[in-house]
Tab-separated table of C-alpha atoms in Angstrom:
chain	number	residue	atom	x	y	z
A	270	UNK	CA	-57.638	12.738	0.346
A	271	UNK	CA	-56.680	9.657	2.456
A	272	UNK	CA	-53.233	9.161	4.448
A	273	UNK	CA	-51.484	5.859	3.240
A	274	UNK	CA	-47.980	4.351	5.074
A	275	UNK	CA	-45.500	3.726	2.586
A	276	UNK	CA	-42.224	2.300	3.729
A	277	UNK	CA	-39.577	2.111	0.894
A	278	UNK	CA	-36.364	0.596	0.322
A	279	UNK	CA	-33.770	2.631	-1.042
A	280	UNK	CA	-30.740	1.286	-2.997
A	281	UNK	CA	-27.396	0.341	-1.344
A	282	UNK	CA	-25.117	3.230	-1.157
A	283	UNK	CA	-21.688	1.736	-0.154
A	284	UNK	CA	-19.637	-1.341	0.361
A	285	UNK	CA	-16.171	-0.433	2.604
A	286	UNK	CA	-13.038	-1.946	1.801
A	287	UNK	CA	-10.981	-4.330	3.337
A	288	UNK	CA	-9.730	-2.402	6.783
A	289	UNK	CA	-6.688	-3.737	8.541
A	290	UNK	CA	-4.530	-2.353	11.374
A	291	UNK	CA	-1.090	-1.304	11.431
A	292	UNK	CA	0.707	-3.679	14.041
A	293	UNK	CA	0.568	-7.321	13.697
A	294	UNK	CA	2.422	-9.663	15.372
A	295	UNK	CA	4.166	-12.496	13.510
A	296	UNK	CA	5.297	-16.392	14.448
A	297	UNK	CA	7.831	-17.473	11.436
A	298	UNK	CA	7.949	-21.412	12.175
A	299	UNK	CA	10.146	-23.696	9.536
A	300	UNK	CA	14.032	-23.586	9.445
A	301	UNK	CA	17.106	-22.894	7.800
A	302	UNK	CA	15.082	-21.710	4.466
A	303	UNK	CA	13.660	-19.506	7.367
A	304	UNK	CA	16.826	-18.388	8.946
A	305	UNK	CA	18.994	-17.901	6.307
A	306	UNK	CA	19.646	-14.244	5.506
A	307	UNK	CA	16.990	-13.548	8.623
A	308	UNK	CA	13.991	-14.189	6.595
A	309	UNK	CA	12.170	-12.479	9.714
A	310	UNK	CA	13.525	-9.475	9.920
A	311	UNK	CA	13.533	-8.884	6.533
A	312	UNK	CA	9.859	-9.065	6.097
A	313	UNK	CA	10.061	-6.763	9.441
A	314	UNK	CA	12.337	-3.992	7.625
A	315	UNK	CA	10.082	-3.750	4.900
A	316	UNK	CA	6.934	-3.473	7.113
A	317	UNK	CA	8.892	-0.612	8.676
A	318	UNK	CA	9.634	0.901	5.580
A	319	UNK	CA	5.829	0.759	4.372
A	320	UNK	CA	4.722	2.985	7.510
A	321	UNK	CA	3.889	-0.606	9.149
A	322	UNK	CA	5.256	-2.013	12.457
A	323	UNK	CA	5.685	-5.788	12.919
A	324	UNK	CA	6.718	-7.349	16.326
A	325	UNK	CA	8.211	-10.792	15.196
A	326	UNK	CA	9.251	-14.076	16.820
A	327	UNK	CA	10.538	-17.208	15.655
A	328	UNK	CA	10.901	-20.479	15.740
A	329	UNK	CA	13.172	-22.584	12.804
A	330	UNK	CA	15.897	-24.953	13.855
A	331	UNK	CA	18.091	-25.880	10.884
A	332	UNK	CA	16.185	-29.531	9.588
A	333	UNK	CA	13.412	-29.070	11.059
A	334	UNK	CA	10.189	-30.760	9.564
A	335	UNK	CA	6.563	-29.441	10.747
A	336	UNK	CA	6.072	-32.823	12.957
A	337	UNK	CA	9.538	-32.077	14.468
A	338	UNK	CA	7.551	-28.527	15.334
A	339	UNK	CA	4.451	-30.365	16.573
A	340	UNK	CA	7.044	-32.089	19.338
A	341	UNK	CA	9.126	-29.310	20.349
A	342	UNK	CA	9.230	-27.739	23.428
A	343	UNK	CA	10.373	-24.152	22.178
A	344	UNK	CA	8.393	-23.896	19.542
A	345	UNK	CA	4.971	-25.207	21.360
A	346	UNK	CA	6.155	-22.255	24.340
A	347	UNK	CA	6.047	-19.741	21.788
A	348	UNK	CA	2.688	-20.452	19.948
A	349	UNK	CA	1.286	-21.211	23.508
A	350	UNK	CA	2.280	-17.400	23.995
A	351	UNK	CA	-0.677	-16.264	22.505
A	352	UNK	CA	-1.576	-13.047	20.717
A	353	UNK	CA	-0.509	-14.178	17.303
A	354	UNK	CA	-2.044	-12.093	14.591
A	355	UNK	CA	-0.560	-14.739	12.111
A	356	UNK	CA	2.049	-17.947	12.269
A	357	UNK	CA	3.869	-18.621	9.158
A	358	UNK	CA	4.619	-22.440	8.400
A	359	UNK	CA	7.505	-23.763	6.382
A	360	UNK	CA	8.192	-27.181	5.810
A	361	UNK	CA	11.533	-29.015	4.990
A	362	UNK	CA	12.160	-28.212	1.831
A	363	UNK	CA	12.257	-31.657	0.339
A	364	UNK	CA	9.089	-33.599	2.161
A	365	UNK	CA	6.743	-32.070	0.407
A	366	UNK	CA	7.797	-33.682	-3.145
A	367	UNK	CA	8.146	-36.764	-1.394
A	368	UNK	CA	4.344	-38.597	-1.862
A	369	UNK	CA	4.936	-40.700	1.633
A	370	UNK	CA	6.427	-37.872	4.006
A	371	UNK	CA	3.878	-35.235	2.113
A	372	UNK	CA	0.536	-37.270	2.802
A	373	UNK	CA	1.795	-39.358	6.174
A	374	UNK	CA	3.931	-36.554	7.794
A	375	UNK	CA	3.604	-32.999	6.199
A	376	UNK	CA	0.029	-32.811	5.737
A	377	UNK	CA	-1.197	-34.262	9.496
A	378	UNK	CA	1.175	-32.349	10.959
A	379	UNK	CA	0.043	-28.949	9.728
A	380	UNK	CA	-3.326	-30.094	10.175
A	381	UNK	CA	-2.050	-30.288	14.111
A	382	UNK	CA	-0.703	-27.485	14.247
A	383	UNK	CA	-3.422	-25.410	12.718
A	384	UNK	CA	-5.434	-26.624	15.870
A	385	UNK	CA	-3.015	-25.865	18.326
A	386	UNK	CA	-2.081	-22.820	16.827
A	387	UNK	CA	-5.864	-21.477	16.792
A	388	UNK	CA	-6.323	-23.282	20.643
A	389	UNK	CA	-3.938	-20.448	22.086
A	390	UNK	CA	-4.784	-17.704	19.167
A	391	UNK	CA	-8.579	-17.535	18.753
A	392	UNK	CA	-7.629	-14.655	15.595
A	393	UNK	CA	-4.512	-15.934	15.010
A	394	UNK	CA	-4.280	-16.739	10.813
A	395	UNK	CA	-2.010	-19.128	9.359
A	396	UNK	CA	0.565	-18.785	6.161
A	397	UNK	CA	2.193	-21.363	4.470
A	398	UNK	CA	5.546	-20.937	3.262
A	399	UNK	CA	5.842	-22.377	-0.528
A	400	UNK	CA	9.635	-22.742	-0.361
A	401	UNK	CA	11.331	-23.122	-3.802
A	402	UNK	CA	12.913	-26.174	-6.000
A	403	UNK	CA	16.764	-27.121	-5.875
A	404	UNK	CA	18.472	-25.186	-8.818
A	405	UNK	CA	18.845	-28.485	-10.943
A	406	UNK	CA	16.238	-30.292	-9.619
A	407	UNK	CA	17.385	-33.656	-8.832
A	408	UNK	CA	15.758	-37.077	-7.230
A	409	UNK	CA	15.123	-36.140	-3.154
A	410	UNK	CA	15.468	-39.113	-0.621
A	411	UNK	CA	14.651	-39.508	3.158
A	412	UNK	CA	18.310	-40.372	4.607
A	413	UNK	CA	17.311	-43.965	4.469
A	414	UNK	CA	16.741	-43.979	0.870
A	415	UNK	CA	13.694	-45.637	1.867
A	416	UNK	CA	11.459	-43.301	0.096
A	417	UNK	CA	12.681	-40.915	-2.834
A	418	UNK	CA	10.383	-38.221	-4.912
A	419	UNK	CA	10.452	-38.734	-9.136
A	420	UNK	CA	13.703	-37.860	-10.249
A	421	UNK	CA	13.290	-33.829	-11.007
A	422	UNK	CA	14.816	-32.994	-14.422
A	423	UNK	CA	15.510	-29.543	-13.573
A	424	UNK	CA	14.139	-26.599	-11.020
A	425	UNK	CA	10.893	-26.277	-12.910
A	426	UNK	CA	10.026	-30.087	-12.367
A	427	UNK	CA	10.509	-29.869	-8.591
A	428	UNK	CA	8.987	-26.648	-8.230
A	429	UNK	CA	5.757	-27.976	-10.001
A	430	UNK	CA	5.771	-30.397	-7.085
A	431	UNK	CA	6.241	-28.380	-4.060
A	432	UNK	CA	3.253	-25.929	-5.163
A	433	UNK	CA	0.760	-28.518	-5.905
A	434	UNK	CA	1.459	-29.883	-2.091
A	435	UNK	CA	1.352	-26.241	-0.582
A	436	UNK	CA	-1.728	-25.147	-2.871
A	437	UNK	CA	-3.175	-28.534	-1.309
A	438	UNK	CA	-2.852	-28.301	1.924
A	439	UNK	CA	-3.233	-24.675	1.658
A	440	UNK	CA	-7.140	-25.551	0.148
A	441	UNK	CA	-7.197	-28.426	2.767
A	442	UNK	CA	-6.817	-26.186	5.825
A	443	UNK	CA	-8.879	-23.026	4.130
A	444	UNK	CA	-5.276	-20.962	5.060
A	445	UNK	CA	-3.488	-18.432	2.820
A	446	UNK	CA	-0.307	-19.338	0.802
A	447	UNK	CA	2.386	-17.255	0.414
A	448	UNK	CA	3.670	-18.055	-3.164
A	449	UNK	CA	7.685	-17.935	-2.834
A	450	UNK	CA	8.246	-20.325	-4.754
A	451	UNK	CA	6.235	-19.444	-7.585
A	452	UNK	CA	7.683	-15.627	-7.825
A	453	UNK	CA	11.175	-17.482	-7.768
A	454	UNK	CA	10.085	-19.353	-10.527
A	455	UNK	CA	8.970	-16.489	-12.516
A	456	UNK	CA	12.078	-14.572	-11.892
A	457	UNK	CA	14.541	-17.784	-12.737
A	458	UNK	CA	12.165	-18.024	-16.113
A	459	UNK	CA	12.545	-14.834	-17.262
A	460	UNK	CA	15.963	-13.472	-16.225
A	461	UNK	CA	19.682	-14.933	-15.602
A	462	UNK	CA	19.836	-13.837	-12.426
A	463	UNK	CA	20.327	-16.004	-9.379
A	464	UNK	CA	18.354	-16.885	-6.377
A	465	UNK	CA	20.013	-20.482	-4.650
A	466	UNK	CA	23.494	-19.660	-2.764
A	467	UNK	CA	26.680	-21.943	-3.906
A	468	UNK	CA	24.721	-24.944	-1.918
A	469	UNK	CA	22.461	-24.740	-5.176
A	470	UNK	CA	19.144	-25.130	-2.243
A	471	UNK	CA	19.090	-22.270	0.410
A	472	UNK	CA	18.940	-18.558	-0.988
A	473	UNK	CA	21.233	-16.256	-1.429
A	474	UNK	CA	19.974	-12.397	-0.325
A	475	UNK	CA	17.999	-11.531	-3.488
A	476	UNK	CA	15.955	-15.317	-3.206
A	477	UNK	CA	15.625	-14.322	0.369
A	478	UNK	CA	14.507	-10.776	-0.287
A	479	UNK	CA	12.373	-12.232	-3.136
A	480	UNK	CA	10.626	-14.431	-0.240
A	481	UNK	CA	10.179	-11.585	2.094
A	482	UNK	CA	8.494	-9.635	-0.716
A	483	UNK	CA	5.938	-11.981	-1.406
A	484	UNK	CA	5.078	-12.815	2.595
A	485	UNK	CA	5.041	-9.209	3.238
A	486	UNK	CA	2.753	-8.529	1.101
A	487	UNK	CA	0.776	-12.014	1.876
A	488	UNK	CA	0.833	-10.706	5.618
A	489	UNK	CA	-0.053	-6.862	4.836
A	490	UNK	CA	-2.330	-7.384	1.702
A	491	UNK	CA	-0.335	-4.539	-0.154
A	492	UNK	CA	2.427	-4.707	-3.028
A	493	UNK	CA	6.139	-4.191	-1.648
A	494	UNK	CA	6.632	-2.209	-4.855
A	495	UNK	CA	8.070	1.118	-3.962
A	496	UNK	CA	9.569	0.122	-0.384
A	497	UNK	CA	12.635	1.589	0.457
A	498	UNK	CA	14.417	-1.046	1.944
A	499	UNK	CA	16.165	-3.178	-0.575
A	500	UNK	CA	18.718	-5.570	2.101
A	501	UNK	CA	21.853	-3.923	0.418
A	502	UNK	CA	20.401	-4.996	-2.880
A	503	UNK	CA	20.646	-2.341	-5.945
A	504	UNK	CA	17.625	-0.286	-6.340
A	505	UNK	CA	17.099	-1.123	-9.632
A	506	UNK	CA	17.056	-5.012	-9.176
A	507	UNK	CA	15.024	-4.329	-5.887
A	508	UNK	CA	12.515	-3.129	-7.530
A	509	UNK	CA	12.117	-5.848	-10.162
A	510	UNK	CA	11.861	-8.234	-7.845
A	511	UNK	CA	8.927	-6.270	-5.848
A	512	UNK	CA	7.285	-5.994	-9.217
A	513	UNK	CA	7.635	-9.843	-10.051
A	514	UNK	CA	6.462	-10.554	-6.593
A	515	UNK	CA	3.652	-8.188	-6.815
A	516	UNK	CA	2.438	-9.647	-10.799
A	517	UNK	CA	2.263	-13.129	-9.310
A	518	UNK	CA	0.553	-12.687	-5.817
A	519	UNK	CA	-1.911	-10.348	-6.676
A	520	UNK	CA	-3.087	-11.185	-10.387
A	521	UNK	CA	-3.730	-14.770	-9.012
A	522	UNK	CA	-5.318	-13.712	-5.418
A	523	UNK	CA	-7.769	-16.980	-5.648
A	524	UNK	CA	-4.905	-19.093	-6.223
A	525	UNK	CA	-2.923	-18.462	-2.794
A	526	UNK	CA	-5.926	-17.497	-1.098
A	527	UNK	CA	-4.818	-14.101	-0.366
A	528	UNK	CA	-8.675	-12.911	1.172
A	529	UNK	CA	-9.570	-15.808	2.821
A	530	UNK	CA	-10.077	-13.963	6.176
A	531	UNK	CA	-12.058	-11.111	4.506
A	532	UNK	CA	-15.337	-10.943	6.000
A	533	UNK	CA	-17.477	-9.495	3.795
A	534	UNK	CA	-20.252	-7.550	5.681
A	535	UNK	CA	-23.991	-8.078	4.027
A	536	UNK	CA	-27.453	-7.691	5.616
A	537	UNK	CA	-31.297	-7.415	4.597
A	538	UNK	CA	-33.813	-5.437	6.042
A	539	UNK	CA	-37.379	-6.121	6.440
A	540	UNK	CA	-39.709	-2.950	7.906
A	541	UNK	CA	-43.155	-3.115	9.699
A	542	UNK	CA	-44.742	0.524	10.557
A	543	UNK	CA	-41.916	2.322	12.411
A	544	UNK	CA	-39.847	-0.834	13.204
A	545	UNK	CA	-36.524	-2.092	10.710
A	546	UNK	CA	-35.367	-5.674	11.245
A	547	UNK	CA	-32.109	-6.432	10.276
A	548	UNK	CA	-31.002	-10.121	8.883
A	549	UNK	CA	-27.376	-10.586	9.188
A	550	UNK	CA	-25.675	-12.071	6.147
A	551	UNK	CA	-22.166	-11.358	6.955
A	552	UNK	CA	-19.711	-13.907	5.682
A	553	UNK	CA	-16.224	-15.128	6.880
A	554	UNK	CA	-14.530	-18.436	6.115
A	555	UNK	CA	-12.227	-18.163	9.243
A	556	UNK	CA	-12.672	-16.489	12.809
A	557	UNK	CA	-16.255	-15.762	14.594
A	558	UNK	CA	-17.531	-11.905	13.613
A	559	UNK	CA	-18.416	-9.438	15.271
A	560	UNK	CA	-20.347	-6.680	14.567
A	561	UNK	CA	-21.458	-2.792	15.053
A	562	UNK	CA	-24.231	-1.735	13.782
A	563	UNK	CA	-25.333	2.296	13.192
A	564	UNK	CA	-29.262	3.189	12.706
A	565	UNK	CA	-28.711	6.425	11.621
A	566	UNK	CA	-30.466	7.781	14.083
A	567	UNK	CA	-27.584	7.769	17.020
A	568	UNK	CA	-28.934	4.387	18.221
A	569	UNK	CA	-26.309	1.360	17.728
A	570	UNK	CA	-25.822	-2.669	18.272
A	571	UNK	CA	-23.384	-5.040	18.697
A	572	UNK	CA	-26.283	-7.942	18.133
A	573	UNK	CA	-26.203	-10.037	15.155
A	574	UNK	CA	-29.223	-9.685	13.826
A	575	UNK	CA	-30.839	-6.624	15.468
A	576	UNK	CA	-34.559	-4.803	15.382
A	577	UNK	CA	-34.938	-0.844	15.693
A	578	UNK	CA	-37.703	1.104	16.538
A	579	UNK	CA	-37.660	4.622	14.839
A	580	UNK	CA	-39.587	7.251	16.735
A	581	UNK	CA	-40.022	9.701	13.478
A	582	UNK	CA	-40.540	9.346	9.740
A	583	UNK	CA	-37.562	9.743	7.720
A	584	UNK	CA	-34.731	8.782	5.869
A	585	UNK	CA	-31.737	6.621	7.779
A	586	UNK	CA	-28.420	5.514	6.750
A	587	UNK	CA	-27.733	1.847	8.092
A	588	UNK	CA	-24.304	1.314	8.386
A	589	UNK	CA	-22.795	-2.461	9.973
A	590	UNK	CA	-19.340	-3.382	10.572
A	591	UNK	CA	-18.502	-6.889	10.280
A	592	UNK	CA	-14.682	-7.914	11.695
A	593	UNK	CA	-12.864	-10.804	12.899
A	594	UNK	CA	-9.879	-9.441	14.651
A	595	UNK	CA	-7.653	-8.483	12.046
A	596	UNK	CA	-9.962	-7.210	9.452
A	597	UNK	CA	-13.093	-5.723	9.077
A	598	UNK	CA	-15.289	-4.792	5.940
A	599	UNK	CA	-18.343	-2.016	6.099
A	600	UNK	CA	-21.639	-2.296	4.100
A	601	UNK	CA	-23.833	0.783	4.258
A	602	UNK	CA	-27.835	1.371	3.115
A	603	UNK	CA	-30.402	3.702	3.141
A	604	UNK	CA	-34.256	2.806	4.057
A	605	UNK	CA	-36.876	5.783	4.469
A	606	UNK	CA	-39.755	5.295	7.040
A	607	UNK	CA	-42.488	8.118	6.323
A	608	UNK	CA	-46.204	8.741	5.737
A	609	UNK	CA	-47.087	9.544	2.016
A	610	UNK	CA	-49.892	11.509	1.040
A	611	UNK	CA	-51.800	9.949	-1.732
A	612	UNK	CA	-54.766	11.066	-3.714
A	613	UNK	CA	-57.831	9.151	-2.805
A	614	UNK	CA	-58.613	8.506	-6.831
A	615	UNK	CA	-54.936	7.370	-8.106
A	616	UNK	CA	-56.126	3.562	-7.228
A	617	UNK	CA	-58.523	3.744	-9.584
A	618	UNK	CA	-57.834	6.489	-12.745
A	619	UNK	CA	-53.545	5.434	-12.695
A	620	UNK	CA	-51.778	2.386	-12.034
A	621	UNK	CA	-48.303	1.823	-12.999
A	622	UNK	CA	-45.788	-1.453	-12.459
A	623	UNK	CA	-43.867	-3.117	-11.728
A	624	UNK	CA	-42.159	-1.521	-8.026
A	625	UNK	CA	-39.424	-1.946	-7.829
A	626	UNK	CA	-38.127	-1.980	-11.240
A	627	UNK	CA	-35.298	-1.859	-13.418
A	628	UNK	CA	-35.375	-0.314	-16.794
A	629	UNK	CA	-39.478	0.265	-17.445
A	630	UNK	CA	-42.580	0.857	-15.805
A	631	UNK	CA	-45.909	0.673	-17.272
A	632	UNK	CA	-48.526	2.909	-16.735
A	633	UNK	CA	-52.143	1.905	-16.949
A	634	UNK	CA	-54.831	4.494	-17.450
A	635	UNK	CA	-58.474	4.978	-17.431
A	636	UNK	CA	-59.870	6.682	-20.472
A	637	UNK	CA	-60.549	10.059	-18.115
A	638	UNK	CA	-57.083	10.400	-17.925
A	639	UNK	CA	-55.931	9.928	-21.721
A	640	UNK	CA	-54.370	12.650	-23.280
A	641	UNK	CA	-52.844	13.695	-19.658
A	642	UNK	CA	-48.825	14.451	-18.894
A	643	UNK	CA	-46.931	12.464	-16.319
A	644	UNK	CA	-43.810	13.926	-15.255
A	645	UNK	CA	-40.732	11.601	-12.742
A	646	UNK	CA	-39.195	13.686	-10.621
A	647	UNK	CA	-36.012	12.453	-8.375
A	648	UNK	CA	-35.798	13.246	-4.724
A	649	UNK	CA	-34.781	16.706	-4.301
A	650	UNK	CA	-37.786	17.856	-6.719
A	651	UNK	CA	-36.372	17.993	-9.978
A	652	UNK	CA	-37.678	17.228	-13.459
A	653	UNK	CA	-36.091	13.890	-14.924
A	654	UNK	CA	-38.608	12.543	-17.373
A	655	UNK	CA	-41.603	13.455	-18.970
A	656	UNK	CA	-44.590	12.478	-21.591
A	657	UNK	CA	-47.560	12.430	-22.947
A	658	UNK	CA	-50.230	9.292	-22.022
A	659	UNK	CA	-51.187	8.128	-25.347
A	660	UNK	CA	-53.169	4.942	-24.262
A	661	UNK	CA	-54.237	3.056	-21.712
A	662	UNK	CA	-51.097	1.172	-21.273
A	663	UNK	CA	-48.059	3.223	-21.850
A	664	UNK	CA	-44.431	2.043	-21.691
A	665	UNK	CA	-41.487	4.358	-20.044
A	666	UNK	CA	-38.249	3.167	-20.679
A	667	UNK	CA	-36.014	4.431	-17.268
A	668	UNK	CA	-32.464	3.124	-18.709
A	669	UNK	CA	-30.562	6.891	-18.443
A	670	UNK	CA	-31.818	7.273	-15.196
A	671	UNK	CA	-29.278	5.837	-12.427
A	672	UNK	CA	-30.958	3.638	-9.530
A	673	UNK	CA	-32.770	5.533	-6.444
A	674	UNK	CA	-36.257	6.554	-5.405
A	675	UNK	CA	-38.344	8.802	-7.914
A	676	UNK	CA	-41.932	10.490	-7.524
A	677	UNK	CA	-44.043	9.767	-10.963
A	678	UNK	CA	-47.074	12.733	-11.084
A	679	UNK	CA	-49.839	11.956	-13.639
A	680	UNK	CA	-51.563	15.731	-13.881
A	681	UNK	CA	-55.001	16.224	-15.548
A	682	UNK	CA	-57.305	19.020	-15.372
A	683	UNK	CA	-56.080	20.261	-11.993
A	684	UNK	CA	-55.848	17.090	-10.369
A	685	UNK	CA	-52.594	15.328	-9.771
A	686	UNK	CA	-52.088	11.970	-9.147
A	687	UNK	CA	-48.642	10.685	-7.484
A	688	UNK	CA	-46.961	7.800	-6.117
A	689	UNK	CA	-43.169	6.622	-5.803
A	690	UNK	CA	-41.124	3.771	-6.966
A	691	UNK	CA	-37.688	2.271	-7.257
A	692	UNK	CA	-35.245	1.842	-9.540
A	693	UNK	CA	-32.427	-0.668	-8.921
């Protein structure tokens, strides 16, 4: 009998969910679509209502385009504050149909104030604000008359044309969108009921409820469909409009980019003797990770890609938490370091491959050992397969048993021959 080292790799275990915390602090910047009805403290109310609390600030003069923003005093002294979790941005709601204002104004300044916004808020994440189309459309004009947008035949026309320049720049500047005007446009399409006030542009309270629906749930990552608080609004038509919101945000996530700033934790592990190395493949589009990583063992890092020295054989648990401020996302494996006793004569008289595998391994036999049983047992000892070796290549098909580490035993005339493999 002869003592052979056998490290394995065992299958991964777990992947976490998306983890967020409970208190976020909010920068609303736009205007009167903004103001109206206290689009803040709406989205606020129904954080509270969800169990969730939401310190909010804002920052929307009546007119205001995002270039006004990018030369104001107040509103540079408020993102200069700091400590922004995320900063909501709504433009005028007429610039972005307009093809010179969207491409010469809109877009550069939201490019601008992305970068000051993430100069004074390293985690701070940024929200665009689709805002919605007139109620019968219409041509829209810079007060000059200078430059006009197509002449909209109705709301659907000019809503088409505000959410291809928010999904845009939205894409350009890898930043979520918060849909509004798409759930109002899925409301207006499939019910009489109204969402402009008498001004036929700015919302009444169910279009601004409707809004604070869809960024609650853009800021929170959760449907506002149960909340309580319904703004004085009927419970009933409440809850539509949470369920509208909910249909279009979250069975088009990809669309609005509504886990952008997920990371997504991932490693691989290579192992030499008693020592695992750890390659870091955590991903996030926005925001620099950090990370925690567990051994199992009670040892831990905070290194990206770390190495660990185990001082006994056994089975460990390696768990790493990737997060960038807001959010974080687990990923946990299992690797066993140990010695495995193997009988000196299994190299020769039973071969079997390949390891790992997925639904077969073949077994290849001398002719001593035709006529013999094997037997696969799982982990904890137990009986899972067995057979008769027929030949001296002989074909086990593995596809009812589920993925993990099993011990194959080839017995013959008091000798027993074992080794382990994988199934992923």
């Amino acid at each position: 009998m002869k003592k052979s080292i056998l490290i394995l790799f065992l299958f991964c275990l777990s992947i976490g969910t998306l983890v967020a915390q409970n208190t976020l602090s909010v920068l609303f910047i736009g205007n009167s679509y903004t103001s109206y009805n206290n689009l803040p403290q709406l989205v606020q109310s129904l954080s509270t209502s969800a169990g969730k609390t939401l310190n909010i600030d804002s920052s929307m003069p009546g007119g205001y385009l995002m270039s006004s923003h990018l030369n104001d005093a107040t509103t540079f002294a408020k993102i200069s504050q700091g400590n922004w979790d995320y900063v909501v941005l709504q433009e005028q709601s007429q610039i972005p149909t307009i093809d010179f204002y969207r491409d010469n104004d809109m877009y550069p300044a939201m490019t601008d104030l992305k970068a000051l916004i993430e100069q004074y808020n390293p985690c701070a994440k940024i929200i665009t604000y689709m805002t919605w189309g007139r109620r019968y459309g219409g041509q829209q004009c810079d007060p000059s008359g200078t430059y006009c947008s197509p002449v909209f035949a109705n709301f659907n026309q000019m809503q088409n044309s505000l959410t291809s320049a928010y999904l845009e720049i939205s894409e350009q500047l890898n930043v979520q969108c918060a849909p509004v005007g798409v759930v109002w446009q899925n409301i207006l399409n499939n019910s009489t009921h109204v969402l402009h006030s008498g001004d036929n542009s700015h919302p009444n309270m169910d279009g601004s409820y409707v809004a604070a629906c869809t960024i609650f749930s853009s800021i929170w990552k959760q449907g506002a469909s149960g909340l309580s608080y319904t703004a004085g609004i009927s419970s009933t038509l409440a809850q539509y409009y949470q369920s509208i919101s909910d249909n279009t945000l979250f069975n088009s996530t990809n669309d609005w980019n509504l886990n952008i700033n997920k990371p997504t934790a991932n490693f691989s592990e290579s192992i030499s003797g008693n020592t695992a190395t750890f390659t870091n493949l955590s991903t996030s589009i926005a925001n620099t990770l950090n990370y925690s990583w567990n051994f199992g063992d009670g040892n831990t890092s905070s290194i990206a890609n770390p190495s660990h020295t185990y001082t006994t054989s056994g089975t460990y648990t390696i768990t790493l938490i990737a997060s960038n401020c807001t959010f974080s996302n687990t990923i946990t494996k299992t690797i066993q370091i140990g010695a495995l006793s193997i009988n000196e004569n299994a190299v020769g008289n039973f071969k079997f491959y390949p390891n790992p595998t997925t639904n077969q391994i073949t077994i290849k036999v001398d002719n001593q050992l035709l006529g013999s049983v094997y037997t696969i047992y799982d982990t904890v000892g137990k009986s899972v397969l067995n057979g008769k070796i027929s030949s001296e290549l002989n074909v086990i098909d593995l596809g009812n048993l589920s993925n993990g580490v099993y011990i194959i035993e080839v017995a013959s005339e008091g000798n027993y021959f074992k080794n382990k493999f994988i199934k992923n």
